[in-house]
Tab-separated table of C-alpha atoms in Angstrom:
chain	number	residue	atom	x	y	z
U	1	MET	CA	-9.024	24.876	-0.637
U	2	LYS	CA	-10.828	21.613	-1.423
U	3	ASP	CA	-10.347	18.893	1.182
U	4	ARG	CA	-8.716	16.195	-0.928
U	5	SER	CA	-9.130	13.561	1.790
U	6	LYS	CA	-12.943	13.573	1.614
U	7	VAL	CA	-13.529	13.136	-2.121
U	8	ILE	CA	-10.995	11.559	-4.489
U	9	PHE	CA	-11.757	12.037	-8.175
U	10	GLY	CA	-15.454	12.203	-7.365
U	11	ASN	CA	-15.351	9.147	-5.095
U	12	GLN	CA	-16.726	9.896	-1.620
U	13	VAL	CA	-14.611	8.571	1.238
U	14	SER	CA	-16.511	7.116	4.194
U	15	ASP	CA	-16.813	9.139	7.381
U	16	LYS	CA	-14.826	6.485	9.217
U	17	ALA	CA	-11.959	6.650	6.708
U	18	TYR	CA	-11.955	10.444	6.867
U	19	ARG	CA	-11.800	10.380	10.669
U	20	ASN	CA	-8.851	8.000	10.413
U	21	ALA	CA	-7.133	10.448	8.067
U	22	LEU	CA	-7.622	13.260	10.581
U	23	LYS	CA	-6.258	11.044	13.369
U	24	SER	CA	-3.202	10.221	11.255
U	25	LYS	CA	-2.405	13.900	10.752
U	26	LYS	CA	-2.970	14.696	14.446
U	27	LYS	CA	-0.646	11.843	15.426
U	28	PHE	CA	2.158	13.280	13.306
U	29	ILE	CA	1.551	16.807	14.633
U	30	LYS	CA	1.747	15.524	18.201
U	31	LYS	CA	5.010	13.742	17.454
U	32	TYR	CA	6.741	16.209	15.115
U	33	GLY	CA	4.929	19.527	15.502
U	34	ASP	CA	3.032	21.731	13.052
U	35	ASP	CA	5.238	24.202	11.161
U	36	SER	CA	2.487	25.510	8.868
U	37	ASN	CA	3.313	29.098	9.842
U	38	THR	CA	7.096	28.759	9.553
U	39	ASP	CA	8.611	30.922	6.839
U	40	TYR	CA	11.083	28.470	5.340
U	41	LYS	CA	13.565	30.135	3.004
U	42	ILE	CA	15.211	28.427	0.048
U	43	ARG	CA	18.895	28.142	-0.787
U	44	VAL	CA	19.871	27.267	-4.370
U	45	SER	CA	23.253	25.663	-5.025
U	46	ASP	CA	25.026	23.506	-7.592
U	47	ASN	CA	24.850	19.740	-7.111
U	48	GLU	CA	28.499	18.725	-6.984
U	49	VAL	CA	27.954	15.139	-8.154
U	50	ILE	CA	25.262	15.125	-10.836
U	51	GLY	CA	25.451	18.852	-11.533
U	52	PRO	CA	28.364	18.409	-13.984
U	53	LEU	CA	26.629	15.386	-15.559
U	54	LEU	CA	22.967	16.471	-15.619
U	55	GLY	CA	22.993	20.220	-14.920
U	56	VAL	CA	21.213	19.718	-11.593
U	57	LYS	CA	20.946	22.437	-8.943
U	58	ASN	CA	19.868	21.683	-5.379
U	59	ILE	CA	17.062	23.378	-3.477
U	60	GLU	CA	17.595	23.456	0.272
U	61	VAL	CA	14.733	24.506	2.545
U	62	THR	CA	15.582	26.072	5.909
U	63	ALA	CA	14.417	28.629	8.449
U	64	LYS	CA	18.028	29.233	9.513
U	65	ILE	CA	18.686	31.920	6.909
U	66	PRO	CA	17.003	35.366	6.905
U	67	ALA	CA	16.354	35.525	3.163
U	68	ASN	CA	16.326	33.317	0.072
U	69	GLU	CA	19.803	32.581	-1.274
U	70	GLY	CA	20.454	32.011	-4.970
U	71	GLN	CA	18.194	32.591	-7.913
U	72	MET	CA	15.758	30.194	-9.534
U	73	ASP	CA	15.239	30.526	-13.284
U	74	THR	CA	11.502	31.148	-13.503
U	75	GLU	CA	11.542	30.907	-17.307
U	76	LYS	CA	13.601	27.737	-17.835
U	77	GLY	CA	13.445	26.132	-14.409
U	78	ILE	CA	11.786	22.767	-13.693
U	79	ILE	CA	11.588	21.382	-10.147
U	80	VAL	CA	12.160	17.650	-9.782
U	81	GLY	CA	10.361	16.860	-6.529
U	82	ASN	CA	11.361	13.591	-4.920
U	83	ILE	CA	12.197	11.715	-1.755
U	84	ARG	CA	14.876	9.221	-0.957
U	85	MET	CA	12.959	5.992	-0.352
U	86	GLY	CA	15.243	3.296	-1.621
U	87	PHE	CA	17.049	4.287	-4.823
U	88	GLY	CA	14.129	4.135	-7.261
U	89	HIS	CA	12.679	7.630	-6.878
U	90	TYR	CA	16.144	9.187	-7.084
U	91	ARG	CA	16.875	7.220	-10.255
U	92	ILE	CA	13.628	8.321	-11.920
U	93	SER	CA	14.366	11.890	-10.849
U	94	MET	CA	17.745	11.691	-12.547
U	95	ALA	CA	16.024	10.621	-15.768
U	96	MET	CA	13.752	13.681	-15.561
U	97	ALA	CA	16.712	15.962	-14.854
U	98	SER	CA	18.655	14.429	-17.736
U	99	TYR	CA	15.939	15.178	-20.274
U	100	ALA	CA	15.200	18.595	-18.775
U	101	ARG	CA	18.806	19.564	-19.363
U	102	HIS	CA	18.854	18.024	-22.849
U	103	LEU	CA	15.762	20.026	-23.815
U	104	GLY	CA	17.298	23.274	-22.592
U	105	TYR	CA	15.791	23.590	-19.105
U	106	VAL	CA	17.337	23.931	-15.648
U	107	PRO	CA	16.487	21.005	-13.321
U	108	TYR	CA	16.145	21.877	-9.625
U	109	TRP	CA	16.465	18.925	-7.239
U	110	MET	CA	14.025	19.142	-4.321
U	111	ASP	CA	14.222	16.161	-1.977
U	112	LEU	CA	11.474	16.461	0.640
U	113	ASN	CA	13.264	13.894	2.776
U	114	SER	CA	16.358	16.075	3.204
U	115	PHE	CA	15.071	19.122	5.134
U	116	LYS	CA	15.711	17.806	8.640
U	117	GLU	CA	14.298	20.760	10.592
U	118	THR	CA	10.885	20.493	8.881
U	119	THR	CA	7.836	18.498	9.903
U	120	CYS	CA	7.698	17.380	6.266
U	121	THR	CA	10.998	15.512	6.444
U	122	LYS	CA	10.285	14.099	9.893
U	123	VAL	CA	6.993	12.623	8.671
U	124	ILE	CA	8.545	11.209	5.501
U	125	GLY	CA	11.591	9.909	7.361
U	126	ALA	CA	9.435	7.993	9.833
U	127	GLN	CA	7.486	6.324	7.036
U	128	ASN	CA	10.653	5.653	5.055
U	129	ASP	CA	12.244	3.938	8.052
U	130	LEU	CA	9.142	1.800	8.457
U	131	TYR	CA	9.189	0.835	4.763
U	132	SER	CA	12.894	-0.047	4.884
U	133	LEU	CA	12.297	-2.211	7.941
U	134	GLY	CA	9.462	-3.987	6.163
U	135	SER	CA	11.693	-4.603	3.131
U	136	ARG	CA	14.323	-6.235	5.312
U	137	LEU	CA	11.802	-8.278	7.298
U	138	SER	CA	10.241	-9.504	4.048
U	139	LYS	CA	13.067	-12.028	3.814
U	140	ASN	CA	11.051	-13.931	6.433
U	141	PRO	CA	8.526	-15.933	4.345
U	142	ILE	CA	5.794	-15.790	6.998
U	143	PHE	CA	6.059	-12.011	7.439
U	144	ASN	CA	6.261	-11.605	3.680
U	145	LYS	CA	3.127	-13.665	3.015
U	146	LEU	CA	0.955	-12.376	5.861
U	147	VAL	CA	2.059	-8.736	6.104
U	148	TRP	CA	4.410	-7.345	3.494
U	149	GLU	CA	2.965	-8.536	0.201
U	150	PRO	CA	-0.696	-7.869	1.182
U	151	THR	CA	0.255	-4.354	2.342
U	152	ASN	CA	2.156	-3.520	-0.854
U	153	TYR	CA	-0.440	-5.096	-3.118
U	154	GLU	CA	-3.873	-4.396	-1.643
U	155	GLY	CA	-3.293	-2.094	1.329
U	156	PHE	CA	-1.698	0.676	-0.734
U	157	ARG	CA	-4.302	0.091	-3.451
U	158	ALA	CA	-7.241	1.429	-1.412
U	159	LEU	CA	-8.708	4.927	-1.785
U	160	THR	CA	-8.832	5.079	2.016
U	161	TYR	CA	-5.024	4.912	2.071
U	162	ASN	CA	-4.868	7.894	-0.277
U	163	SER	CA	-7.259	9.763	2.015
U	164	SER	CA	-4.807	9.531	4.927
U	165	ASP	CA	-1.824	10.316	2.711
U	166	GLN	CA	-3.503	13.464	1.421
U	167	LYS	CA	-4.193	14.649	4.956
U	168	ASN	CA	-0.617	13.933	6.040
U	169	ALA	CA	0.716	15.733	2.961
U	170	GLU	CA	-0.831	18.956	4.230
U	171	LEU	CA	2.029	18.924	6.757
U	172	MET	CA	4.529	18.848	3.881
U	173	ALA	CA	3.252	21.924	2.042
U	174	PRO	CA	5.298	24.542	4.005
U	175	VAL	CA	8.536	23.524	2.259
U	176	TYR	CA	7.186	25.052	-0.967
U	177	ARG	CA	6.360	28.405	0.700
U	178	ASN	CA	9.130	30.431	-0.977
U	179	VAL	CA	9.306	28.437	-4.211
U	180	PRO	CA	7.944	30.468	-7.184
U	181	LYS	CA	4.508	29.021	-7.873
U	182	ASP	CA	4.804	29.279	-11.676
U	183	ILE	CA	7.755	26.881	-11.961
U	184	PRO	CA	6.568	23.434	-13.145
U	185	VAL	CA	7.010	20.539	-10.701
U	186	ILE	CA	7.729	16.981	-11.795
U	187	ALA	CA	7.226	14.716	-8.778
U	188	THR	CA	8.685	11.202	-8.828
U	189	HIS	CA	6.876	10.212	-5.636
U	190	VAL	CA	3.316	11.103	-4.765
U	191	TRP	CA	4.158	13.081	-1.581
U	192	PRO	CA	6.083	15.851	-3.394
U	193	ALA	CA	3.130	16.053	-5.824
U	194	GLN	CA	0.501	16.186	-3.080
U	195	ALA	CA	2.527	18.718	-1.075
U	196	ALA	CA	2.991	20.887	-4.166
U	197	ILE	CA	-0.755	20.936	-4.839
U	198	HIS	CA	-1.535	21.784	-1.201
U	199	ALA	CA	1.062	24.583	-1.394
U	200	GLY	CA	-0.524	26.146	-4.466
U	201	MET	CA	2.049	25.148	-7.095
U	202	LYS	CA	0.261	25.687	-10.391
U	203	TYR	CA	1.767	23.112	-12.755
U	204	VAL	CA	2.383	19.692	-11.222
U	205	VAL	CA	3.104	16.406	-12.997
U	206	ASN	CA	2.893	13.272	-10.842
U	207	ALA	CA	5.192	10.698	-12.488
U	208	ILE	CA	3.868	7.371	-11.184
U	209	PRO	CA	6.676	4.822	-10.824
U	210	ASP	CA	4.934	1.455	-10.482
U	211	ASN	CA	3.132	-0.821	-12.935
U	212	TRP	CA	0.499	-1.932	-10.399
U	213	PRO	CA	-2.308	0.673	-10.067
U	214	MET	CA	-2.598	1.850	-6.451
U	215	ALA	CA	-4.457	4.763	-4.868
U	216	LEU	CA	-1.224	5.404	-2.977
U	217	HIS	CA	0.025	7.190	-6.113
U	218	LEU	CA	-2.933	9.531	-6.627
U	219	SER	CA	-2.429	13.295	-6.327
U	220	GLU	CA	-5.620	14.942	-7.510
U	221	GLY	CA	-4.915	18.339	-8.993
U	222	SER	CA	-1.786	17.152	-10.799
U	223	VAL	CA	-1.431	15.401	-14.159
U	224	HIS	CA	-0.557	11.743	-13.645
U	225	THR	CA	1.834	10.029	-16.053
U	226	ILE	CA	2.074	6.266	-16.533
U	227	GLN	CA	4.886	4.120	-17.966
U	228	CYS	CA	2.787	1.151	-19.178
U	229	LYS	CA	-0.544	0.684	-20.955
U	230	ASN	CA	-1.676	-1.974	-18.459
U	231	ALA	CA	-1.255	0.459	-15.560
U	232	TYR	CA	-2.886	3.219	-17.617
U	233	MET	CA	-6.089	1.196	-17.916
U	234	GLY	CA	-6.067	0.373	-14.205
U	235	TYR	CA	-5.650	3.997	-13.178
U	236	ARG	CA	-8.196	5.246	-15.666
U	237	ILE	CA	-11.037	3.431	-13.889
U	238	LEU	CA	-9.336	3.338	-10.446
U	239	ASN	CA	-9.612	-0.407	-10.754
U	240	GLY	CA	-10.166	-2.242	-7.472
U	241	MET	CA	-9.424	0.826	-5.339
U	242	ASP	CA	-12.757	0.600	-3.504
U	243	LYS	CA	-12.910	-3.188	-3.168
U	244	LYS	CA	-15.653	-4.547	-5.477
U	245	ASN	CA	-17.379	-1.193	-5.957
U	246	VAL	CA	-17.131	0.498	-9.347
U	247	CYS	CA	-15.249	3.770	-8.902
U	248	LYS	CA	-15.858	6.974	-10.762
U	249	PRO	CA	-13.036	7.158	-13.314
U	250	MET	CA	-10.207	9.655	-13.442
U	251	PRO	CA	-10.850	12.573	-15.822
U	252	GLN	CA	-9.091	11.882	-19.097
U	253	GLU	CA	-7.002	15.052	-18.840
U	254	SER	CA	-5.596	13.886	-15.486
U	255	LEU	CA	-3.902	10.793	-16.923
U	256	VAL	CA	-1.266	10.478	-19.662
U	257	TYR	CA	0.626	7.429	-20.947
U	258	THR	CA	4.237	8.427	-21.626
U	259	GLY	CA	6.381	5.310	-21.758
U	260	HIS	CA	9.400	4.498	-19.590
U	261	TYR	CA	11.237	7.181	-17.618
U	262	ILE	CA	14.794	6.820	-18.958
U	263	ASP	CA	17.779	9.213	-19.095
U	264	TYR	CA	18.646	10.892	-22.385
U	265	GLU	CA	22.210	9.537	-22.139
U	266	LEU	CA	20.899	5.968	-22.091
U	267	VAL	CA	18.173	6.381	-24.727
U	268	SER	CA	20.409	8.146	-27.232
U	269	ASN	CA	22.984	5.329	-27.047
U	270	ILE	CA	20.636	2.324	-27.147
U	271	ASN	CA	21.592	1.103	-30.619
U	272	ALA	CA	25.336	1.495	-30.105
U	273	ASP	CA	25.274	-0.189	-26.702
U	274	CYS	CA	23.168	-3.117	-27.953
U	275	GLU	CA	25.470	-3.637	-30.927
U	276	ALA	CA	28.475	-3.669	-28.578
U	277	ARG	CA	26.776	-6.359	-26.463
U	278	VAL	CA	26.077	-8.545	-29.474
U	279	ASN	CA	29.641	-8.096	-30.768
U	280	ARG	CA	31.172	-9.049	-27.420
U	281	LYS	CA	29.150	-12.257	-27.398
U	282	LYS	CA	29.972	-13.006	-31.024
U	283	THR	CA	33.718	-12.609	-30.434
U	284	GLY	CA	33.736	-14.717	-27.260
U	285	LYS	CA	34.512	-11.960	-24.769
U	286	PRO	CA	33.400	-12.340	-21.139
U	287	MET	CA	29.696	-11.622	-20.661
U	288	ARG	CA	29.405	-8.689	-18.264
U	289	PHE	CA	26.806	-9.054	-15.506
U	290	LEU	CA	25.879	-6.017	-13.399
U	291	LEU	CA	24.501	-6.809	-9.932
U	292	THR	CA	22.945	-3.783	-8.280
U	293	ILE	CA	21.682	-3.606	-4.708
U	294	GLY	CA	18.780	-1.237	-4.070
U	295	GLY	CA	18.356	1.310	-1.323
U	296	ALA	CA	16.894	-1.208	1.132
U	297	GLY	CA	19.883	-3.544	0.690
U	298	ALA	CA	17.684	-6.628	0.719
U	299	GLN	CA	19.225	-8.871	-1.948
U	300	LYS	CA	22.629	-9.877	-0.548
U	301	GLU	CA	21.850	-13.563	-0.088
U	302	ILE	CA	20.662	-13.947	-3.677
U	303	PHE	CA	23.703	-12.088	-4.982
U	304	ALA	CA	25.972	-14.425	-3.030
U	305	GLU	CA	24.567	-17.481	-4.821
U	306	ILE	CA	24.859	-15.779	-8.213
U	307	ILE	CA	28.493	-14.884	-7.572
U	308	LYS	CA	29.305	-18.416	-6.404
U	309	HIS	CA	27.835	-19.827	-9.621
U	310	LEU	CA	29.720	-17.381	-11.824
U	311	ILE	CA	33.160	-17.588	-10.213
U	312	PRO	CA	34.266	-20.673	-12.225
U	313	LEU	CA	33.072	-18.958	-15.419
U	314	ILE	CA	34.906	-15.773	-14.453
U	315	LYS	CA	38.098	-17.770	-14.009
U	316	GLU	CA	37.560	-19.303	-17.475
U	317	GLY	CA	37.073	-15.873	-19.062
U	318	LYS	CA	33.435	-16.527	-19.947
U	319	ALA	CA	31.916	-14.001	-17.544
U	320	ALA	CA	32.793	-10.777	-15.751
U	321	LEU	CA	31.024	-9.038	-12.877
U	322	TYR	CA	30.175	-5.499	-11.859
U	323	VAL	CA	28.801	-5.380	-8.287
U	324	ASN	CA	27.368	-2.036	-7.190
U	325	VAL	CA	26.448	-2.189	-3.503
U	326	GLY	CA	25.328	1.446	-3.520
U	327	ASP	CA	25.964	3.009	-0.103
U	328	TYR	CA	26.096	-0.377	1.655
U	329	ARG	CA	29.845	-0.993	2.058
U	330	ASN	CA	29.076	-3.737	4.594
U	331	VAL	CA	27.341	-5.780	1.872
U	332	TRP	CA	30.514	-5.878	-0.227
U	333	ASP	CA	32.705	-6.755	2.771
U	334	GLU	CA	30.357	-9.560	3.802
U	335	LEU	CA	30.227	-10.996	0.268
U	336	VAL	CA	34.030	-11.024	-0.023
U	337	LYS	CA	34.325	-12.656	3.396
U	338	GLU	CA	31.680	-15.311	2.759
U	339	ILE	CA	32.456	-16.390	-0.823
U	340	PRO	CA	35.606	-18.457	-1.367
U	341	GLY	CA	37.774	-17.142	-4.189
U	342	MET	CA	35.953	-13.824	-4.613
U	343	LYS	CA	38.643	-11.630	-3.092
U	344	GLU	CA	41.349	-12.890	-5.443
U	345	LEU	CA	39.262	-12.039	-8.509
U	346	SER	CA	38.111	-8.630	-7.274
U	347	THR	CA	39.140	-5.076	-8.051
U	348	GLU	CA	37.645	-2.577	-5.617
U	349	HIS	CA	36.380	0.857	-6.672
U	350	MET	CA	35.492	2.078	-3.198
U	351	ASP	CA	34.164	5.596	-2.664
U	352	ASN	CA	36.339	6.993	-5.448
U	353	TRP	CA	34.082	8.837	-7.897
U	354	GLU	CA	36.844	9.780	-10.320
U	355	ASP	CA	37.912	6.151	-10.496
U	356	THR	CA	34.312	5.079	-11.148
U	357	LEU	CA	33.897	7.660	-13.904
U	358	SER	CA	37.176	6.562	-15.487
U	359	PHE	CA	36.234	2.876	-15.351
U	360	THR	CA	32.802	3.399	-16.901
U	361	GLU	CA	34.242	5.492	-19.733
U	362	LYS	CA	36.987	2.977	-20.552
U	363	ALA	CA	34.560	0.048	-20.388
U	364	LEU	CA	32.635	1.541	-23.319
U	365	LEU	CA	35.679	1.402	-25.614
U	366	PRO	CA	35.675	-1.569	-28.043
U	367	GLU	CA	39.288	-2.407	-27.246
U	368	THR	CA	38.726	-2.619	-23.470
U	369	GLU	CA	38.766	-6.110	-21.972
U	370	VAL	CA	36.821	-6.321	-18.698
U	371	THR	CA	37.671	-9.386	-16.623
U	372	GLY	CA	37.210	-10.506	-13.041
U	373	ILE	CA	34.930	-8.883	-10.481
U	374	HIS	CA	34.660	-5.123	-10.000
U	375	GLY	CA	33.093	-3.833	-6.785
U	376	PHE	CA	31.626	-0.331	-6.483
U	377	TYR	CA	30.598	1.528	-3.331
U	378	HIS	CA	29.892	5.217	-2.704
U	379	ALA	CA	28.830	6.813	0.571
U	380	ASP	CA	27.181	9.706	-1.276
U	381	ILE	CA	23.625	8.833	-2.345
U	382	PHE	CA	23.909	10.538	-5.743
U	383	LYS	CA	27.077	8.603	-6.577
U	384	ALA	CA	25.612	5.360	-5.222
U	385	VAL	CA	22.556	5.624	-7.485
U	386	TYR	CA	24.132	7.084	-10.616
U	387	ALA	CA	27.004	4.570	-10.658
U	388	THR	CA	24.481	1.965	-11.839
U	389	ASN	CA	23.355	4.260	-14.671
U	390	LEU	CA	26.962	4.676	-15.773
U	391	LEU	CA	27.780	0.956	-15.509
U	392	MET	CA	24.571	-0.009	-17.295
U	393	ARG	CA	25.770	1.133	-20.704
U	394	SER	CA	28.788	-1.183	-20.801
U	395	CYS	CA	27.213	-4.196	-19.088
U	396	ASP	CA	25.606	-7.031	-21.021
U	397	VAL	CA	23.029	-8.166	-18.460
U	398	LEU	CA	21.576	-6.225	-15.524
U	399	VAL	CA	20.640	-8.468	-12.584
U	400	THR	CA	18.035	-6.732	-10.420
U	401	LYS	CA	14.767	-7.084	-8.600
U	402	PRO	CA	11.870	-5.890	-10.800
U	403	SER	CA	11.705	-2.364	-9.358
U	404	GLU	CA	12.199	0.879	-11.314
U	405	LEU	CA	15.124	-0.762	-13.119
U	406	ALA	CA	12.610	-3.083	-14.817
U	407	PHE	CA	11.939	-0.269	-17.283
U	408	TYR	CA	15.543	0.408	-18.357
U	409	PRO	CA	16.775	-0.378	-21.904
U	410	VAL	CA	19.278	-3.102	-21.059
U	411	PRO	CA	18.890	-6.913	-21.046
U	412	LYS	CA	17.683	-7.837	-17.557
U	413	LEU	CA	17.589	-10.900	-15.345
U	414	PHE	CA	14.982	-10.414	-12.639
U	415	ILE	CA	15.583	-11.902	-9.212
U	416	LYS	CA	12.936	-12.207	-6.486
U	417	ARG	CA	10.842	-9.090	-5.904
U	418	VAL	CA	10.617	-7.103	-2.654
U	419	GLY	CA	6.871	-6.412	-2.480
U	420	LYS	CA	4.194	-7.967	-4.690
U	421	HIS	CA	3.563	-4.705	-6.586
U	422	GLU	CA	6.992	-5.166	-8.230
U	423	MET	CA	5.780	-8.368	-9.890
U	424	TRP	CA	4.163	-6.369	-12.704
U	425	GLY	CA	7.422	-4.714	-13.698
U	426	ALA	CA	8.879	-8.098	-14.610
U	427	ILE	CA	5.696	-9.127	-16.420
U	428	HIS	CA	5.756	-5.965	-18.527
U	429	SER	CA	9.469	-6.321	-19.296
U	430	ALA	CA	9.077	-9.942	-20.381
U	431	GLU	CA	6.153	-8.959	-22.613
U	432	ILE	CA	8.160	-6.319	-24.488
U	433	GLY	CA	11.182	-8.621	-24.651
U	434	ASP	CA	13.840	-6.687	-22.724
U	435	GLY	CA	13.839	-8.780	-19.533
U	436	THR	CA	13.255	-12.246	-18.118
U	437	LEU	CA	10.451	-13.599	-16.003
U	438	GLU	CA	10.858	-12.984	-12.274
U	439	CYS	CA	13.106	-15.745	-10.910
U	440	ARG	CA	11.662	-16.325	-7.448
U	441	ASP	CA	14.242	-18.818	-6.202
U	442	ILE	CA	17.932	-19.571	-6.654
U	443	PRO	CA	17.604	-22.580	-9.025
U	444	HIS	CA	15.543	-20.573	-11.531
U	445	THR	CA	17.941	-17.633	-11.232
U	446	ILE	CA	20.890	-19.917	-12.020
U	447	GLN	CA	18.971	-21.449	-14.920
U	448	MET	CA	18.420	-17.998	-16.396
U	449	LEU	CA	22.075	-17.060	-15.981
U	450	ASP	CA	22.947	-20.109	-18.073
U	451	GLN	CA	20.358	-19.138	-20.677
U	452	PHE	CA	22.191	-15.865	-21.219
U	453	LEU	CA	25.569	-17.573	-21.367
U	454	GLU	CA	24.656	-20.571	-23.518
U	455	THR	CA	21.855	-19.428	-25.869
U	456	ASN	CA	20.918	-16.448	-28.039
U	457	LEU	CA	18.757	-14.851	-25.317
U	458	LEU	CA	21.027	-11.794	-25.102
U	459	ASP	CA	20.815	-11.195	-28.864
U	460	GLU	CA	17.034	-11.543	-28.763
U	461	MET	CA	16.696	-8.983	-25.977
U	462	CYS	CA	19.018	-6.533	-27.724
U	463	GLU	CA	16.869	-6.760	-30.832
U	464	SER	CA	13.719	-6.164	-28.782
U	465	ILE	CA	15.298	-3.138	-27.099
U	466	LYS	CA	16.109	-1.581	-30.474
U	467	GLU	CA	12.560	-2.220	-31.680
U	468	ASN	CA	11.160	-0.730	-28.472
U	469	LYS	CA	13.277	2.352	-29.049
U	470	LYS	CA	11.750	2.772	-32.510
U	471	ALA	CA	8.286	2.562	-30.938
U	472	GLY	CA	9.139	5.308	-28.429
U	473	ILE	CA	8.689	3.057	-25.397
U	474	TYR	CA	11.730	4.552	-23.650
U	475	ASP	CA	10.777	8.203	-24.303
U	476	GLY	CA	8.779	8.658	-21.087
U	477	ALA	CA	11.102	11.136	-19.335
U	478	LYS	CA	11.249	13.288	-22.446
U	479	LYS	CA	7.447	13.325	-22.710
U	480	VAL	CA	7.022	14.124	-19.000
U	481	VAL	CA	9.313	17.156	-19.269
U	482	GLU	CA	7.502	18.329	-22.393
U	483	LEU	CA	4.153	17.879	-20.631
U	484	ALA	CA	5.273	19.899	-17.599
U	485	VAL	CA	6.325	22.765	-19.861
U	486	LYS	CA	3.086	22.614	-21.876
U	487	LEU	CA	0.998	22.886	-18.708
U	488	ARG	CA	2.439	26.332	-18.106
U	489	GLU	CA	2.345	27.362	-21.751
U	490	ALA	CA	-1.339	26.439	-21.969
U	491	LYS	CA	-2.317	28.888	-19.204
């Protein structure tokens, strides 16, 4: 097989960079072992949380069983390859699964960070832990300026970074050993795409999440999909990925613009949900703000200031709050302890999935009055992530850092990013009218809260979202699933 660490889309990697890639792989082998010859079996089971909602089945990879357990549908099956690194890649995966089910396919969830006995998961877990640490340390302005933002913006942009990643991904290929090679793979992180290609999977779509073109996301041999035209142009010429040198471009057939990766359940209800938002504002009902903490849990301090500002308005019936702390129960407890008056206004929905489902369904009804503060926490990662998707439909404004949620069809207030690459998500959202500029400090965040409450900004964003829907901007997940199927049909 072609050595994908030496030449990347026709661009020769230097001998020094290639040696570094080899050293990186050897370092991981020394630490975690080489299981290239291990015959990992697969176990297929129903996903108890999002299975009933999205038709998802889990793929478990293990050497602890003598034979494969459960059947994969080789005609209608689509593998959604992902990793848990924060919540973003899980959320995009859920969008792919949602549309796969809607279009009549069976989505198989394959999280390469969940097979603990494999070298694959050990390698990913180590890098995930390092990334999470960096996210938390980025709250230090010196570390953020000198280390974190340059790494996320320029470090991951370089072809040399992709060279090492490709070599490391060779250690991830064994998890696909017993997966039927004809089943299409949609990867929502580059490592599941790279590993699939190394393992000989025939039809791989690499769904790139970010709006800042980086060589980090390249998986030669797969078809790359892009959510935004700006990123499409950057990837097409591999812009800036070899410093000032002009790179050889990606082949046209390797790159497809699709639009935003959004769940069918959200896209199909855009008009109704936007009309409900406008009607609530028109009739003077409390404006519902959804605060959602990501998988790195790095936004608590900003959320605290937002809640403090809104508490008087909540008491007056002008605002209401949903706070989803994901699987970070400590964040909720600390907020309640630190903010005077929060506890008295709060209703807790703690690790009770049926209660969460009931709340989100009732909140969509026109006659339902939502008041006060509602806190949500779930220990299970699927519940923690999908709770935001469910709450999103009935909220008026989503308050989030400009990560993967920057692309969702709901009015958005963007707080400070975690990593400079996220900056472009806010820029894109502001350009298409469904989100604010990135508010990089508390005063500007508070100013934007007041803009939603006191002006017609919410109505303007709702109108933009409906226009974007007409233009197909939110149809990305649908197009990715269709593309994955066409790859197989074309052979």
